Coordinates of C-alpha atoms in Angstrom, one line a residue:
Chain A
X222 CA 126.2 141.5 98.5
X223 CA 126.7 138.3 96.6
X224 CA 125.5 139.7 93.6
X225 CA 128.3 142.4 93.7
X226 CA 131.1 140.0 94.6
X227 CA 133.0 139.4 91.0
X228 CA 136.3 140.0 93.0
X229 CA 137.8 137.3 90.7
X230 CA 138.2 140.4 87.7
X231 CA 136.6 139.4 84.8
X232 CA 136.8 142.8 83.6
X233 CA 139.7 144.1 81.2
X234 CA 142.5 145.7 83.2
X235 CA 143.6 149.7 82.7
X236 CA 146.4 148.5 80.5
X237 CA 143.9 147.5 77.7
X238 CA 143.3 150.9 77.1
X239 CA 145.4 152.1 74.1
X240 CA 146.9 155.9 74.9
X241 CA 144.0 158.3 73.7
X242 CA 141.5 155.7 73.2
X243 CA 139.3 158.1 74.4
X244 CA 140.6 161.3 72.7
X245 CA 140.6 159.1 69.0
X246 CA 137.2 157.7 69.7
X247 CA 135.8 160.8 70.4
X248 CA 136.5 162.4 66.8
X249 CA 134.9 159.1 65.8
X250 CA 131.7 159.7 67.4
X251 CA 131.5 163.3 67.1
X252 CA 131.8 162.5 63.1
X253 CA 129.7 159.5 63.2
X254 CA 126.9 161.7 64.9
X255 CA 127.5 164.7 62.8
X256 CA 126.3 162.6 59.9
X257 CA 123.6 161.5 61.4
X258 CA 122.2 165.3 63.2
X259 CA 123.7 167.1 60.1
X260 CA 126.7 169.9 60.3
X261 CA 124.3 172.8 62.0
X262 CA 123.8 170.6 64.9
X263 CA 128.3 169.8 65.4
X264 CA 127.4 171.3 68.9
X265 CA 125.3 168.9 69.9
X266 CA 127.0 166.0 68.8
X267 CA 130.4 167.8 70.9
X268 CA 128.2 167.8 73.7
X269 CA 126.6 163.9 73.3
X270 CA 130.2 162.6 73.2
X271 CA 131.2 164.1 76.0
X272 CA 128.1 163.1 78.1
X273 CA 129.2 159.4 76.5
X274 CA 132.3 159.5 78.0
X275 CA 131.8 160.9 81.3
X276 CA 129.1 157.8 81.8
X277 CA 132.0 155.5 80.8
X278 CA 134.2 157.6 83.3
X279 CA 131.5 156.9 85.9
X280 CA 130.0 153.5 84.8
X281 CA 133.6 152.0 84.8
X282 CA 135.1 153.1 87.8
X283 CA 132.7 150.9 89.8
X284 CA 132.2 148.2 87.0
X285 CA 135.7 147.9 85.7
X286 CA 136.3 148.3 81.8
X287 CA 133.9 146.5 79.7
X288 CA 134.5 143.9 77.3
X289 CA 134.3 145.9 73.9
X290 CA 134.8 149.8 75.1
X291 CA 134.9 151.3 72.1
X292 CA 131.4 149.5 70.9
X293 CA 130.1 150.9 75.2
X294 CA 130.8 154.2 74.1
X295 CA 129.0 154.2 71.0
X296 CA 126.2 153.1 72.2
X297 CA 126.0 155.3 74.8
X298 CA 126.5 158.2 72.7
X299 CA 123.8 157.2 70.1
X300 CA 121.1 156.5 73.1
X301 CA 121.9 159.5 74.3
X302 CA 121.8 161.7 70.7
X303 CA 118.4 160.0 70.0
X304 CA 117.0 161.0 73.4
X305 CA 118.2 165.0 72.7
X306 CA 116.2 164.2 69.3
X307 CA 113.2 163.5 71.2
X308 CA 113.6 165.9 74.3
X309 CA 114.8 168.9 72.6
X310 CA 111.9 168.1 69.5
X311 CA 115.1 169.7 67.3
X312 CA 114.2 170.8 63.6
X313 CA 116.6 168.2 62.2
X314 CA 116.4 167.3 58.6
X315 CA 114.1 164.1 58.2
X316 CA 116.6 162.1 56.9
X317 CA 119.1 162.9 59.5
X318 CA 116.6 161.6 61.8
X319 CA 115.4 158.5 59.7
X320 CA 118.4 157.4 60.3
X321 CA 119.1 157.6 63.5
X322 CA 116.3 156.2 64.2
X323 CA 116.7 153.1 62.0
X324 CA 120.0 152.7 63.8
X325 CA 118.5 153.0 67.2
X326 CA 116.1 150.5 66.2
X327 CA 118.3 148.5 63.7
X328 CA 118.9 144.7 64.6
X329 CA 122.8 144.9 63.8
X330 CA 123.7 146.6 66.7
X331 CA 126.3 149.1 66.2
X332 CA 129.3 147.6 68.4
X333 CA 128.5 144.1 66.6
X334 CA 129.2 145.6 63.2
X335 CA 131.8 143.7 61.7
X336 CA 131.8 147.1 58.8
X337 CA 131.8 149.7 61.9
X338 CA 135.6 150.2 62.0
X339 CA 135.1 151.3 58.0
X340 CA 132.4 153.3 58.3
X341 CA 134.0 155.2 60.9
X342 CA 136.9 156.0 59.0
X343 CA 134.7 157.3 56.1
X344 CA 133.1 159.6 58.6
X345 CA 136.2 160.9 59.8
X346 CA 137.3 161.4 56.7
X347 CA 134.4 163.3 55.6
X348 CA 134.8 165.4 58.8
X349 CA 138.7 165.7 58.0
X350 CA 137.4 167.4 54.8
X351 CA 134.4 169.4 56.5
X352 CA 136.6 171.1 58.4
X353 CA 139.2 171.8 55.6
X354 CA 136.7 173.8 53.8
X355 CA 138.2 176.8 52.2
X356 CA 135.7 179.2 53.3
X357 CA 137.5 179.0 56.8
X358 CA 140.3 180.7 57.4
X359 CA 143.3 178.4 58.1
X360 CA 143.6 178.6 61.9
X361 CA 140.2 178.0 62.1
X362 CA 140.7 174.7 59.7
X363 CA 143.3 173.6 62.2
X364 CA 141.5 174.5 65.1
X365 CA 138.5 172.9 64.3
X366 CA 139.9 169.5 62.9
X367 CA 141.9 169.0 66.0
X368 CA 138.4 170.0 68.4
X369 CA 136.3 167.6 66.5
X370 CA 138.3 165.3 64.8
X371 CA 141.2 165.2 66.6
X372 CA 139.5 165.1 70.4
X373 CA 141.4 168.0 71.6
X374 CA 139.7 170.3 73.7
X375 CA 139.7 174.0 74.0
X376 CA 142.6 174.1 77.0
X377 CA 145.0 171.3 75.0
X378 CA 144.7 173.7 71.4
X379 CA 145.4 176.7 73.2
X380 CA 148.3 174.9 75.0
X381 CA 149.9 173.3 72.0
X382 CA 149.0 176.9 70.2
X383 CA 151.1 178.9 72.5
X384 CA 147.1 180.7 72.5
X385 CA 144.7 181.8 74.8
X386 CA 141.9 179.7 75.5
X387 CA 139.4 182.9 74.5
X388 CA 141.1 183.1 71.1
X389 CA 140.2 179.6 70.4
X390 CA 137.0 179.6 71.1
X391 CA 136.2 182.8 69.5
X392 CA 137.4 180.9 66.2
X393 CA 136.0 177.8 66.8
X394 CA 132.0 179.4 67.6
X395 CA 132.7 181.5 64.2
X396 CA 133.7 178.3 61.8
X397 CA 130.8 176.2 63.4
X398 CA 128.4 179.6 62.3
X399 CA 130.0 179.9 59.2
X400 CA 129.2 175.6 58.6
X401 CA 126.0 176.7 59.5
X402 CA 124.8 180.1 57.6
X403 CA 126.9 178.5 54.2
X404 CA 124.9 175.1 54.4
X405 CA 128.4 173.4 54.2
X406 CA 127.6 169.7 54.2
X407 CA 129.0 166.6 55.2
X408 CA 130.1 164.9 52.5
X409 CA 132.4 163.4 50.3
X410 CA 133.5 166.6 47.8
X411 CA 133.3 165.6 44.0
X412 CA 134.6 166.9 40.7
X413 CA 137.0 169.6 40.8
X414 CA 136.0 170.1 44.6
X415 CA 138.0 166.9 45.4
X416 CA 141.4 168.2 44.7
X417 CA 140.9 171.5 46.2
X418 CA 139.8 170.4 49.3
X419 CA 142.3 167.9 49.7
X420 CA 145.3 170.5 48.5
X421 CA 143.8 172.6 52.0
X422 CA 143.5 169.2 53.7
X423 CA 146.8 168.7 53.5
X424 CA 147.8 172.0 54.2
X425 CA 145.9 171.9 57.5
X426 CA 147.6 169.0 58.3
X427 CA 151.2 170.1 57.4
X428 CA 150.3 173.3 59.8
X429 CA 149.1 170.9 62.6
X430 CA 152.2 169.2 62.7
X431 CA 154.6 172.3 61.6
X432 CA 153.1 173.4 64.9
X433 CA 154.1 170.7 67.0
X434 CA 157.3 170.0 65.8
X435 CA 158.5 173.4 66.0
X436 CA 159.5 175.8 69.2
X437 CA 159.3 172.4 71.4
X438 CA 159.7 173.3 74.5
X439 CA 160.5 169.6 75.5
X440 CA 158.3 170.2 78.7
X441 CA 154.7 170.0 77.1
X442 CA 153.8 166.8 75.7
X443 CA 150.8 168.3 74.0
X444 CA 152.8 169.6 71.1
X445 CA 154.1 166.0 70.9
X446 CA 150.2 165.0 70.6
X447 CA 150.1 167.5 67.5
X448 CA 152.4 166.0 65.9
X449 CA 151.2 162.3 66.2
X450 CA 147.5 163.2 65.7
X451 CA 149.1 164.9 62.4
X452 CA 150.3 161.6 61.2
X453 CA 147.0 160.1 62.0
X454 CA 145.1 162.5 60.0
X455 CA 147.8 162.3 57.3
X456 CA 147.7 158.2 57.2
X457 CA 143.8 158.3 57.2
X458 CA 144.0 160.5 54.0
X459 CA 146.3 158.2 52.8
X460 CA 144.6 155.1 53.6
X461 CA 141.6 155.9 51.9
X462 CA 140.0 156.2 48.3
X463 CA 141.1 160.1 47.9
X464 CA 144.9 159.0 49.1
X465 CA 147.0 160.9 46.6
X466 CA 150.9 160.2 45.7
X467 CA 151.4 163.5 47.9
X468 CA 149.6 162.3 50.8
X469 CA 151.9 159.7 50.9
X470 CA 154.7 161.9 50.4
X471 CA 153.6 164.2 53.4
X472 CA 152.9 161.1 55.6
X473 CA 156.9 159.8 54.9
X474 CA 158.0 163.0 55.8
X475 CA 156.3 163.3 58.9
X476 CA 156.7 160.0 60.4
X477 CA 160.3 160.7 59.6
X478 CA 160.2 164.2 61.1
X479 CA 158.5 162.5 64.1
X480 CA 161.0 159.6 64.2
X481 CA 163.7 162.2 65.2
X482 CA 161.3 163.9 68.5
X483 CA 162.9 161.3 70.7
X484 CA 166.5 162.6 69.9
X485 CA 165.9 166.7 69.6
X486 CA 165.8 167.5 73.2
X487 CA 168.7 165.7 75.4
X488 CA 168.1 165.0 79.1
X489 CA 169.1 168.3 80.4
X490 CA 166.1 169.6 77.8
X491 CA 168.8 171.2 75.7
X492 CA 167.8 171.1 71.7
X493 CA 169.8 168.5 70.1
X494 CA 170.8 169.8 66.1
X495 CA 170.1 167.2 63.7
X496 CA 173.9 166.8 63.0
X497 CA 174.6 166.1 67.0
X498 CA 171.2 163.4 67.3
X499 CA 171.9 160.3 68.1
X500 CA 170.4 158.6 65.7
X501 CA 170.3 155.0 67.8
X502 CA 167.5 157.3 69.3
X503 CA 165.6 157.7 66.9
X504 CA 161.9 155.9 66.9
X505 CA 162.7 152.9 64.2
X506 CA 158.9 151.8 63.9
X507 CA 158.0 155.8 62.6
X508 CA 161.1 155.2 60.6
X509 CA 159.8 152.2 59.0
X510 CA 156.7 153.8 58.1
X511 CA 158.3 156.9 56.8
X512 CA 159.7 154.2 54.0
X513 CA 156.8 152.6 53.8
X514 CA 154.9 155.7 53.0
X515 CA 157.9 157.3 50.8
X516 CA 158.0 154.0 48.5
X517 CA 154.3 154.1 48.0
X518 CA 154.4 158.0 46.9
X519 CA 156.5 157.4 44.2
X520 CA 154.0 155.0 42.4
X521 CA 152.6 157.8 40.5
X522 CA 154.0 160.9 38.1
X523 CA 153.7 163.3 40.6
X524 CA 156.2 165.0 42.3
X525 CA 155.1 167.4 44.9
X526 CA 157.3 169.5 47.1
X527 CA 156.2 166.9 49.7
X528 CA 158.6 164.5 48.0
X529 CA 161.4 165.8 47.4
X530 CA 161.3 166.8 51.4
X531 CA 160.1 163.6 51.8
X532 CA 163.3 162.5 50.1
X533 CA 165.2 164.8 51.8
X534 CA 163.7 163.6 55.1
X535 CA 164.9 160.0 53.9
X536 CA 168.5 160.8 53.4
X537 CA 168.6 161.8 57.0
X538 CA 166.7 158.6 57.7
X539 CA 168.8 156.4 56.3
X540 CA 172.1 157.7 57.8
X541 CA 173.1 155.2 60.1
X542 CA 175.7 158.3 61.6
X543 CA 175.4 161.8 60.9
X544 CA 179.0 162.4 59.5
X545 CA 178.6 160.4 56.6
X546 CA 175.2 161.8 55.6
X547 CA 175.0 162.2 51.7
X548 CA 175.0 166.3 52.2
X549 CA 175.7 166.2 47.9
X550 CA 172.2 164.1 47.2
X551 CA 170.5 166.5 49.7
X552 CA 171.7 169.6 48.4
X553 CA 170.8 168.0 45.3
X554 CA 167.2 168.1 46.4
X555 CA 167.2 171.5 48.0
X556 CA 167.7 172.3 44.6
X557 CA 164.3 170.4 42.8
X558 CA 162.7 171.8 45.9
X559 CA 163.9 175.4 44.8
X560 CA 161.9 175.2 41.6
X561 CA 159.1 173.8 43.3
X562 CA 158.6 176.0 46.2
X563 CA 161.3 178.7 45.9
X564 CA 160.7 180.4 49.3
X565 CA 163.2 181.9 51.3
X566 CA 163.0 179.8 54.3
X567 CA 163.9 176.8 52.0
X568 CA 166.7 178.8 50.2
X569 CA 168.3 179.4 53.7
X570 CA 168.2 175.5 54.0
X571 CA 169.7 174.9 51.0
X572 CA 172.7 176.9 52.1
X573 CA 172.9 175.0 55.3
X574 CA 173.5 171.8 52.5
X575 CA 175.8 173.8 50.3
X576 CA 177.8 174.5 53.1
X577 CA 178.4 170.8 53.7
X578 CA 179.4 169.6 50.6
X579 CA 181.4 173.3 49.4
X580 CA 182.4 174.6 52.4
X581 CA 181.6 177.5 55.0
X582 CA 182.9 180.1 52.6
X583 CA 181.0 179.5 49.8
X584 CA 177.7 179.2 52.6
X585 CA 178.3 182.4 53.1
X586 CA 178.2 183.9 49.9
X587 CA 175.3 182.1 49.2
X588 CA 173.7 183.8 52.1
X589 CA 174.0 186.8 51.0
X590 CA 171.4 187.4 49.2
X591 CA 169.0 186.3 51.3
X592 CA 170.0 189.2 53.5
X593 CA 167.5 191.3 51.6
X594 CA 164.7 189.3 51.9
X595 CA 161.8 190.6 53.8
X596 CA 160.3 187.8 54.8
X597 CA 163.6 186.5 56.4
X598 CA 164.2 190.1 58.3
X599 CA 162.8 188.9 61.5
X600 CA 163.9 185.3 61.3
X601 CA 166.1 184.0 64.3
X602 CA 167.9 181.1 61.9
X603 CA 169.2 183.9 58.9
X604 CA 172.2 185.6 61.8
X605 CA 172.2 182.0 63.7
X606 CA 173.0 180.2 60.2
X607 CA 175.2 182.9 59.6
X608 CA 176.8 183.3 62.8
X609 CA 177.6 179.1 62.6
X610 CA 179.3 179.3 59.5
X611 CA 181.3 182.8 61.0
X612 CA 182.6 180.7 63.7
X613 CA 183.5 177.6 61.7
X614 CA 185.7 179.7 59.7
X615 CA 187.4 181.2 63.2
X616 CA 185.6 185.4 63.1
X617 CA 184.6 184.9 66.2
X618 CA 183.7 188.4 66.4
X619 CA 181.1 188.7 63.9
X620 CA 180.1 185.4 65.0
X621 CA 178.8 187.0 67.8
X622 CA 177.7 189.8 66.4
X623 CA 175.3 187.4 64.4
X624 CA 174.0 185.4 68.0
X625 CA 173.6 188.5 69.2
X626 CA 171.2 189.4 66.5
X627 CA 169.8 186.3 66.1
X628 CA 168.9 186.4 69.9
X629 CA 167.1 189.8 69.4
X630 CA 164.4 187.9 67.1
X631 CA 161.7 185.9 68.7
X632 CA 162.3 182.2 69.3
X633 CA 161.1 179.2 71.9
X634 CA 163.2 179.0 75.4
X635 CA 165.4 175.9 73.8
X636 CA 166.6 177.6 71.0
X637 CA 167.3 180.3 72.7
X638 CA 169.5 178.7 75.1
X639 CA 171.2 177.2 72.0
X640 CA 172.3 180.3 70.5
X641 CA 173.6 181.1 73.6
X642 CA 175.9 178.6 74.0
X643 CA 176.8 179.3 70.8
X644 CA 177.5 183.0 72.0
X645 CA 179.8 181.4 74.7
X646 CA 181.4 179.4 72.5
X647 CA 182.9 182.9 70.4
X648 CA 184.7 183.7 74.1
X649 CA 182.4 186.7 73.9
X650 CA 179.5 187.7 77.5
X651 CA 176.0 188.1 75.9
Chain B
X134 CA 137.5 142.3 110.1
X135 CA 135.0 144.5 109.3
X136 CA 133.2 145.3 106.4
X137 CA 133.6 149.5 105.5
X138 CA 131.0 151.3 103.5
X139 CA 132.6 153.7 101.1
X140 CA 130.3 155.8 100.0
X141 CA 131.6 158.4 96.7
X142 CA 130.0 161.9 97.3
X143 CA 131.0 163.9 93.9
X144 CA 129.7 167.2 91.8
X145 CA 129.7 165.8 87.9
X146 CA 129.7 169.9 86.7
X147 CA 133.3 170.1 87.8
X148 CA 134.0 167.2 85.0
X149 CA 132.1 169.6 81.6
X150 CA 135.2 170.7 81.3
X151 CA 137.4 167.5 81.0
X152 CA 138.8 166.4 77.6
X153 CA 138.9 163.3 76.7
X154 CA 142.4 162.2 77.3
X155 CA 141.8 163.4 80.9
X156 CA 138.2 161.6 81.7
X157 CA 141.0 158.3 80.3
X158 CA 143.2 159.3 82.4
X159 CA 141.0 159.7 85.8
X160 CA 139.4 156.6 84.1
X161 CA 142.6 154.3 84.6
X162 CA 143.3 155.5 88.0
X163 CA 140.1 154.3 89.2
X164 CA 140.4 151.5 87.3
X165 CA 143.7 150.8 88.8
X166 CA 142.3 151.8 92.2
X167 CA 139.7 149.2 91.9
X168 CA 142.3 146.7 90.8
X169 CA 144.8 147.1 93.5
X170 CA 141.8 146.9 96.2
X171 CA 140.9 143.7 94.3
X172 CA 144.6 142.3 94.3
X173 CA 145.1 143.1 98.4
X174 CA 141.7 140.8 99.1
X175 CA 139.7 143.7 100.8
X176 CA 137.4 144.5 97.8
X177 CA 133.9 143.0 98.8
X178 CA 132.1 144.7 95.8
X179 CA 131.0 148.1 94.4
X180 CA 128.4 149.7 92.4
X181 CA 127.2 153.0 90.7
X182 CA 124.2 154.3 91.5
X183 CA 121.6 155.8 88.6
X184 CA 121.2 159.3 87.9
X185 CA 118.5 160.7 89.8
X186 CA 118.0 161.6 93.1
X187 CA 116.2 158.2 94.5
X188 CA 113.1 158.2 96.2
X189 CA 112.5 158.2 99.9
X190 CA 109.5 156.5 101.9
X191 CA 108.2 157.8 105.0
X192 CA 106.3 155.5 106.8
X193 CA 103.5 156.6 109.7
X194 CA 100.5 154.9 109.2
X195 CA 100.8 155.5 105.5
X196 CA 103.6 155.4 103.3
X197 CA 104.4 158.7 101.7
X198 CA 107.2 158.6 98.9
X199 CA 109.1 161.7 98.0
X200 CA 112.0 162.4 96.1
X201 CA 115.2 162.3 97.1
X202 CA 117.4 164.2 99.2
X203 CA 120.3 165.6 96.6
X204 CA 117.9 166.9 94.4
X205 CA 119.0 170.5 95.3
X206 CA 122.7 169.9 96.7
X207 CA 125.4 169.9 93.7
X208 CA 127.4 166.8 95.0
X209 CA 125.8 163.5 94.2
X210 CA 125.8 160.2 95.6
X211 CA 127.8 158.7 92.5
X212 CA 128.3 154.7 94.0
X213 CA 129.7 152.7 96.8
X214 CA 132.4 150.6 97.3
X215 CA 132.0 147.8 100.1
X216 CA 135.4 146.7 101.8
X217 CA 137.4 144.8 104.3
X218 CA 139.7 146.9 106.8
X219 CA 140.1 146.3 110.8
X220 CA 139.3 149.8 111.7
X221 CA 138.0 152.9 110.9
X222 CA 141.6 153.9 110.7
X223 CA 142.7 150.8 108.5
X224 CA 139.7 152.3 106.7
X225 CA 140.7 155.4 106.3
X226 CA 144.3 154.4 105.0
X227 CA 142.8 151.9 102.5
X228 CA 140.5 155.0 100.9
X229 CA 143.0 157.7 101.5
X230 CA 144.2 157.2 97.7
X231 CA 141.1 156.3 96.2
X232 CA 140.7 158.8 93.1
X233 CA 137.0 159.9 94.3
X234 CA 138.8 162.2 96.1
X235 CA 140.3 164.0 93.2
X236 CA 138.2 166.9 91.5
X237 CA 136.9 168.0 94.8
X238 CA 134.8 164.3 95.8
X239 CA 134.4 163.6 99.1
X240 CA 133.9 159.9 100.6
X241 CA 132.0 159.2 103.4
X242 CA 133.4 156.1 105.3
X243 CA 130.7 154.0 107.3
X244 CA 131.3 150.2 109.2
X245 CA 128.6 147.7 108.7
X246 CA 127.8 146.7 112.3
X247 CA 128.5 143.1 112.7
X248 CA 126.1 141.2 114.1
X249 CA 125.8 140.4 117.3
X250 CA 126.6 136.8 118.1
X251 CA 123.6 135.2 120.0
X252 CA 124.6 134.2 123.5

């Protein structure tokens, strides 16, 4: 046994592992090996990883962790695509398999790259943009950044989805055909693709954390995960070549977004309203890289909607307590954002703003209007907005009426607790 | 003292279906397993075993070698881990939390037999 007595622990303890090491080097690999096999064979590179990691799984429990883990896995998974190459004799394009074989034979070996970090950013990135193509429908954009960039599996979408696990997979099979049967390769879009593939990119990406940020349930740290893996997609856009004064933009906005998760649920699980947060509780190092991000997006001449609720997101940010927040420079931006993107749910916020700095009457004119949009019909926050601003002017009765209505539309458990409060709060029984 | 053979029986199908963040997460608690052994002074050594099923030799006369055992069972003989513990029960206690057990693993506990002291 004296080969096997290292008892003194060499090895790197658990707490070297960064949280999601695994799930973030995953989307590395898988988009490091779908270069190399090519976009028709994303499968196999899905299943490579996986095989990588359950060695490390296996290999480290009895080792310990090994000095470099990230440069273990890699190799493992590039042995182990080389050897499906062989075995499976697969009808991969030549150069696809030139190169993997000149890497499995290089003499720089790949967890000794000093360039490997880089590379495997550009690989994401072309992944990132892969799976943004517009031929694929949006969900299946989202779904299938977050599976193969993002590390997620099939279970953890359909959690943070509020999905079944079926649904997913049925959209996941059909973009990975469509990939295939439209030749979609995997590579850096030029000319007027560029733009149009990073306008979806961003979109996806808005979605992804739209997703995780709304209806939380407080319970399910997967929608938390969204979010953050969100940000990382957003700062790796950023980061790079293609980074655009709106990626920047959307990056500020949703590190400042995410700087607030801490505070929105209290410790009862209750939803906490922006204007009650506490905003000692908000996460200061996403704060700082929401400015970070938001003074970098206004180098350029563009202004996207993404900065102006960037902007808006910065206000909040940099109210040190909510009652003095500058509700006349924010309403001031509802307003730019109103040409730029006049949709209803932002007109709804705006009146929220107008409220603040003209009062609850003039709110609910405002409101009005909106009353007859369609899109709105169905939407919980038109009666709740209106039912707040009934009950700071003292009707309690229609405020009620409005909670009441508002709790007829569909909505996540916390917010649905809130308007009940809210209800109670009019002296009236649900 | 004795020494305790641990040795971790486990069916790899049942982990297909992991993601990532959970093979971390059973990952560290091994990890952490294997540390805490280490810390208490009982942890004589451990290893994984390849792959495959092994070979077995079967001596009468002539040596005949066959494969191994597990080729057609779905649990594997993943690796060992070689401790200190004064009893079976002491042994016992010390594996009870080991995380082989989780996902369905079962760990068969054997003592070395000490040697007999010559008279």
């Amino acid at each position: 046994m004296n080969s096997e007595g290292n008892a003194s622990g060499s090895t790197i303890p658990a707490s070297e592992m960064v949280d999601h090491l695994f799930r973030n080097r995953s989307g590395q690999m898988v988009s490091y090996l779908t270069r190399m096999l090519g976009p028709e064979h994303l499968d196999l590179a899905e299943e490579v990883v996986q095989e990588a990691l359950l060695k490390a799984l296996q290999n480290w429990s009895y080792h310990g962790i090994p000095e470099n883990p990230a440069g273990w896995l890699f190799r493992v998974a590039r042995n182990a695509a080389l050897d499906a190459i062989r075995h499976r004799s697969l009808t991969i394009e030549k150069e696809a398999q030139v190169e993997a074989e000149y890497l499995g034979r290089g003499s720089t070996r790949i967890d000794e790259d000093p360039r490997l970090e880089e590379r495997l950013r550009d690989d994401e990135l072309r992944m990132v943009l892969m799976c943004c193509h517009p031929v694929l429908s949006s969900d299946a954009r989202v779904a299938l950044s977050l599976k193969t960039v993002g590390g997620f599996n099939v279970r953890e979408i359909a959690r943070a989805f509020l999905t079944e696990e079926a649904t997913i997979s049925q959209r996941l099979v059909r973009a990975k055909r469509q990939i295939r049967d439209l030749n979609i390769k995997f590579e850096m879009p030029v000319g007027v693709d560029l733009p149009a593939r990073l306008t979806s990119a961003l979109e996806v990406i808005y979605l992804m954390f739209n997703e995780g940020y709304a209806a939380q349930s407080g319970e399910d740290l997967v929608r938390d995960d969204l979010c953050m893996e969100a940000l990382r997609l957003g700062r790796l856009l950023a980061d790079s070549s293609v980074g655009t004064p709106a990626i920047q933009a959307l990056v500020a906005l949703m590190a400042f977004q995410a700087a607030r998760l801490p505070a929105r649920v209290d410790a009862a699980g209750e939803l906490v309203l922006l204007e009650d947060q506490d905003h000692k509780l908000w996460d200061q190092r996403l704060v700082a890289m929401g400015f970070q991000y938001f003074s970098r997006c206004s180098e350029g001449n563009e202004i996207s909607q993404y900065h102006i609720q960037a902007a808006i997101a910065a206000t909040h940010a940099g109210t040190s307590d909510s009652k003095n927040t500058d509700w006349k420079m924010i309403l001031d931006l509802y307003d730019q954002l109103m040409v730029l993107n006049p949709s209803p749910i932002v007109a709804l916020n705006r009146v929220v703003a107008l409220a603040q700095v003209q009062g609850s009457l003039a709110g609910l004119e405002a409101l009005h209007p909106l009353g007859n949009e369609p899109f709105l019909k169905r939407y919980y926050l038109l009666p709740a907005v209106r039912g707040q601003l009934l009950l700071d002017l003292g009707d309690r009765t229609s405020a009620a009426q409005n909670f009441r209505n508002a709790l007829h539309q569909s909505c996540s458990e916390p917010e649905r607790r809130l308007l009940q409060r809210r209800l109670a709060e009019c002296g009236a029984d649900s | 003292m004795a020494k305790y053979l641990l040795l971790l029986y486990n069916d790899p199908a049942g982990w297909k279906a992991l993601s990532p963040d959970q093979v971390q997460k059973a990952l560290e608690k091994f990890v952490a397993w294997r540390q805490k052994i280490i810390n208490q002074g009982i942890y004589l050594g451990s290893n994984k075993l390849a792959e495959d099923a092994g070979k077995v030799l079967r001596g009468f006369g002539q040596v005949r070698v066959t494969d191994g055992p597990y080729s057609e069972t779905k649990e594997v003989l993943g690796g060992y881990f070689m401790i200190e513990a004064t009893d079976y029960n002491d042994a016992i206690n010390k594996t009870r939390d080991c995380p082989g057990l989780e996902f369905g693993g079962t760990i068969e506990v054997r003592q070395v037999d000490p040697m007999v002291p010559s008279a």
